[in-house]
mmCIF file of C-alpha atoms in Angstrom:
data_model
loop_
_atom_site.group_PDB
_atom_site.id
_atom_site.type_symbol
_atom_site.label_atom_id
_atom_site.label_comp_id
_atom_site.label_asym_id
_atom_site.label_seq_id
_atom_site.Cartn_x
_atom_site.Cartn_y
_atom_site.Cartn_z
ATOM 1 C CA MET A 1 -0.145 0.013 0.014
ATOM 2 C CA SER A 2 1.526 3.524 -0.818
ATOM 3 C CA ALA A 3 0.111 7.050 -1.299
ATOM 4 C CA GLU A 4 1.165 9.801 -3.663
ATOM 5 C CA CYS A 5 1.711 13.458 -2.239
ATOM 6 C CA SER A 6 1.199 15.792 -4.947
ATOM 7 C CA SER A 7 3.729 18.561 -5.434
ATOM 8 C CA TYR A 8 2.887 21.927 -3.732
ATOM 9 C CA LEU A 9 4.147 25.509 -2.781
ATOM 10 C CA ASN A 10 5.495 25.627 0.630
ATOM 11 C CA ALA A 11 5.183 28.541 2.835
ATOM 12 C CA ASP A 12 8.155 30.350 1.172
ATOM 13 C CA LYS A 13 6.198 30.001 -2.266
ATOM 14 C CA VAL A 14 8.829 27.385 -3.461
ATOM 15 C CA LEU A 15 7.760 24.481 -5.405
ATOM 16 C CA VAL A 16 8.183 20.996 -3.512
ATOM 17 C CA SER A 17 7.709 18.167 -6.067
ATOM 18 C CA GLY A 18 5.507 15.184 -5.453
ATOM 19 C CA PHE A 19 6.615 11.898 -3.697
ATOM 20 C CA SER A 20 5.148 8.705 -2.765
ATOM 21 C CA CYS A 21 4.848 7.323 0.588
ATOM 22 C CA PRO A 22 6.558 5.615 2.343
ATOM 23 C CA ARG A 23 9.455 7.549 1.413
ATOM 24 C CA ALA A 24 12.905 5.794 0.772
ATOM 25 C CA GLY A 25 14.906 5.757 4.230
ATOM 26 C CA GLY A 26 11.619 6.576 6.002
ATOM 27 C CA ASP A 27 9.158 4.816 8.275
ATOM 28 C CA ALA A 28 7.948 1.573 6.364
ATOM 29 C CA ARG A 29 4.503 2.343 8.310
ATOM 30 C CA ALA A 30 4.369 5.680 6.946
ATOM 31 C CA VAL A 31 2.303 4.909 3.881
ATOM 32 C CA PHE A 32 -0.455 7.979 3.876
ATOM 33 C CA CYS A 33 0.108 11.421 2.677
ATOM 34 C CA CYS A 34 -0.747 14.082 5.482
ATOM 35 C CA GLY A 35 -0.321 17.557 6.132
ATOM 36 C CA PHE A 36 -1.594 20.911 5.002
ATOM 37 C CA GLN A 37 -1.548 22.364 1.320
ATOM 38 C CA ASP A 38 1.630 23.773 2.090
ATOM 39 C CA VAL A 39 3.505 21.166 3.933
ATOM 40 C CA LYS A 40 3.069 17.648 3.280
ATOM 41 C CA TYR A 41 4.688 14.551 4.750
ATOM 42 C CA CYS A 42 4.069 10.571 4.961
ATOM 43 C CA CYS A 43 2.345 9.464 8.243
ATOM 44 C CA ASP A 44 0.875 6.128 9.361
ATOM 45 C CA ASP A 45 -2.668 7.465 10.381
ATOM 46 C CA PRO A 46 -5.045 8.051 7.510
ATOM 47 C CA HIS A 47 -6.969 10.488 9.537
ATOM 48 C CA SER A 48 -3.813 12.788 9.762
ATOM 49 C CA PHE A 49 -4.864 14.416 6.518
ATOM 50 C CA PHE A 50 -5.858 17.919 6.779
ATOM 51 C CA PRO A 51 -6.460 19.515 3.187
ATOM 52 C CA TYR A 52 -6.689 23.046 4.090
ATOM 53 C CA GLU A 53 -4.124 25.935 4.525
ATOM 54 C CA HIS A 54 -3.198 27.358 7.797
ATOM 55 C CA SER A 55 -5.188 30.301 7.368
ATOM 56 C CA TYR A 56 -8.198 28.133 7.906
ATOM 57 C CA MET A 57 -7.044 27.000 11.155
ATOM 58 C CA TRP A 58 -6.800 30.558 12.258
ATOM 59 C CA TRP A 59 -10.287 31.619 11.012
ATOM 60 C CA LEU A 60 -11.640 28.362 13.020
ATOM 61 C CA SER A 61 -10.067 30.025 16.156
ATOM 62 C CA VAL A 62 -11.415 33.587 15.656
ATOM 63 C CA GLY A 63 -14.976 31.936 15.087
ATOM 64 C CA ALA A 64 -14.436 29.949 18.199
ATOM 65 C CA LEU A 65 -13.518 33.197 20.206
ATOM 66 C CA VAL A 66 -16.491 34.961 18.772
ATOM 67 C CA GLY A 67 -18.712 32.318 19.420
ATOM 68 C CA LEU A 68 -17.385 32.469 23.047
ATOM 69 C CA SER A 69 -17.109 36.031 23.343
ATOM 70 C CA ILE A 70 -21.005 36.139 22.389
ATOM 71 C CA ALA A 71 -22.078 33.123 24.781
ATOM 72 C CA ALA A 72 -20.213 35.026 27.494
ATOM 73 C CA VAL A 73 -21.964 38.290 26.994
ATOM 74 C CA VAL A 74 -25.455 36.767 26.859
ATOM 75 C CA LEU A 75 -24.327 35.100 30.117
ATOM 76 C CA PHE A 76 -23.165 38.275 31.721
ATOM 77 C CA ALA A 77 -26.712 39.981 30.773
ATOM 78 C CA PHE A 78 -28.563 36.882 32.076
ATOM 79 C CA ILE A 79 -26.806 37.204 35.276
ATOM 80 C CA ILE A 80 -27.263 41.051 35.525
ATOM 81 C CA THR A 81 -30.996 40.754 34.894
ATOM 82 C CA VAL A 82 -31.500 38.110 37.491
ATOM 83 C CA CYS A 83 -29.697 40.140 40.068
ATOM 84 C CA VAL A 84 -31.970 43.279 39.046
ATOM 85 C CA LEU A 85 -35.056 41.162 39.368
ATOM 86 C CA CYS A 86 -33.956 39.789 42.816
ATOM 87 C CA TYR A 87 -33.283 43.217 43.979
ATOM 88 C CA LEU A 88 -36.608 44.562 42.650
ATOM 89 C CA PHE A 89 -38.445 41.799 44.452
ATOM 90 C CA ILE A 90 -36.807 41.910 47.761
ATOM 91 C CA SER A 91 -36.957 45.783 47.644
ATOM 92 C CA THR A 92 -40.518 46.263 46.746
ATOM 93 C CA LYS A 93 -41.636 43.629 49.756
ATOM 94 C CA PRO A 94 -43.785 44.868 52.360
ATOM 95 C CA ARG A 95 -41.853 45.602 55.392
ATOM 96 C CA SER A 96 -44.463 44.581 57.949
ATOM 97 C CA LYS A 97 -47.047 41.730 57.983
ATOM 98 C CA LEU A 98 -50.625 42.853 57.274
ATOM 99 C CA ASP A 99 -53.020 42.783 60.236
ATOM 100 C CA THR A 100 -55.485 39.957 59.601
ATOM 101 C CA GLY A 101 -57.474 41.078 62.594
ATOM 102 C CA LEU A 102 -57.293 37.716 64.591
ATOM 103 C CA SER A 103 -55.595 38.010 67.914
ATOM 104 C CA LEU A 104 -53.364 34.789 68.809
ATOM 105 C CA GLN A 105 -53.468 33.247 72.028
ATOM 106 C CA MET A 106 -51.325 30.280 73.565
ATOM 107 C CA ALA A 107 -52.806 26.833 73.927
ATOM 108 C CA GLY A 108 -53.678 25.982 77.486
ATOM 109 C CA LYS A 109 -54.360 29.544 78.914
ATOM 110 C CA THR A 110 -57.758 30.638 79.248
ATOM 111 C CA GLY A 111 -58.598 34.625 78.615
ATOM 112 C CA CYS A 112 -60.810 36.803 80.285
#
């Protein structure tokens, strides 16, 4: 089993010619072509292939940061809202109990 890594331009925009895996003098188990569009190498895990440029990973990170920031703002707004509602609930509560008109007496004693 072998794989062909096509030619590519590296980060310095230099053309690197294609090669087959495993490479001569390399690990015999490295039969898959792995890496990025600007860096390719032979590896032994078929799931290591990542067919995007490095900038794709950067945008993934920016997207994750934006999503986390939005989630943090929503959570912060929720906590502030709950605190304000609790404060309003506590501050608008009546200070004294209403008089029901009934007098309470202790059991066992008779009143005159």
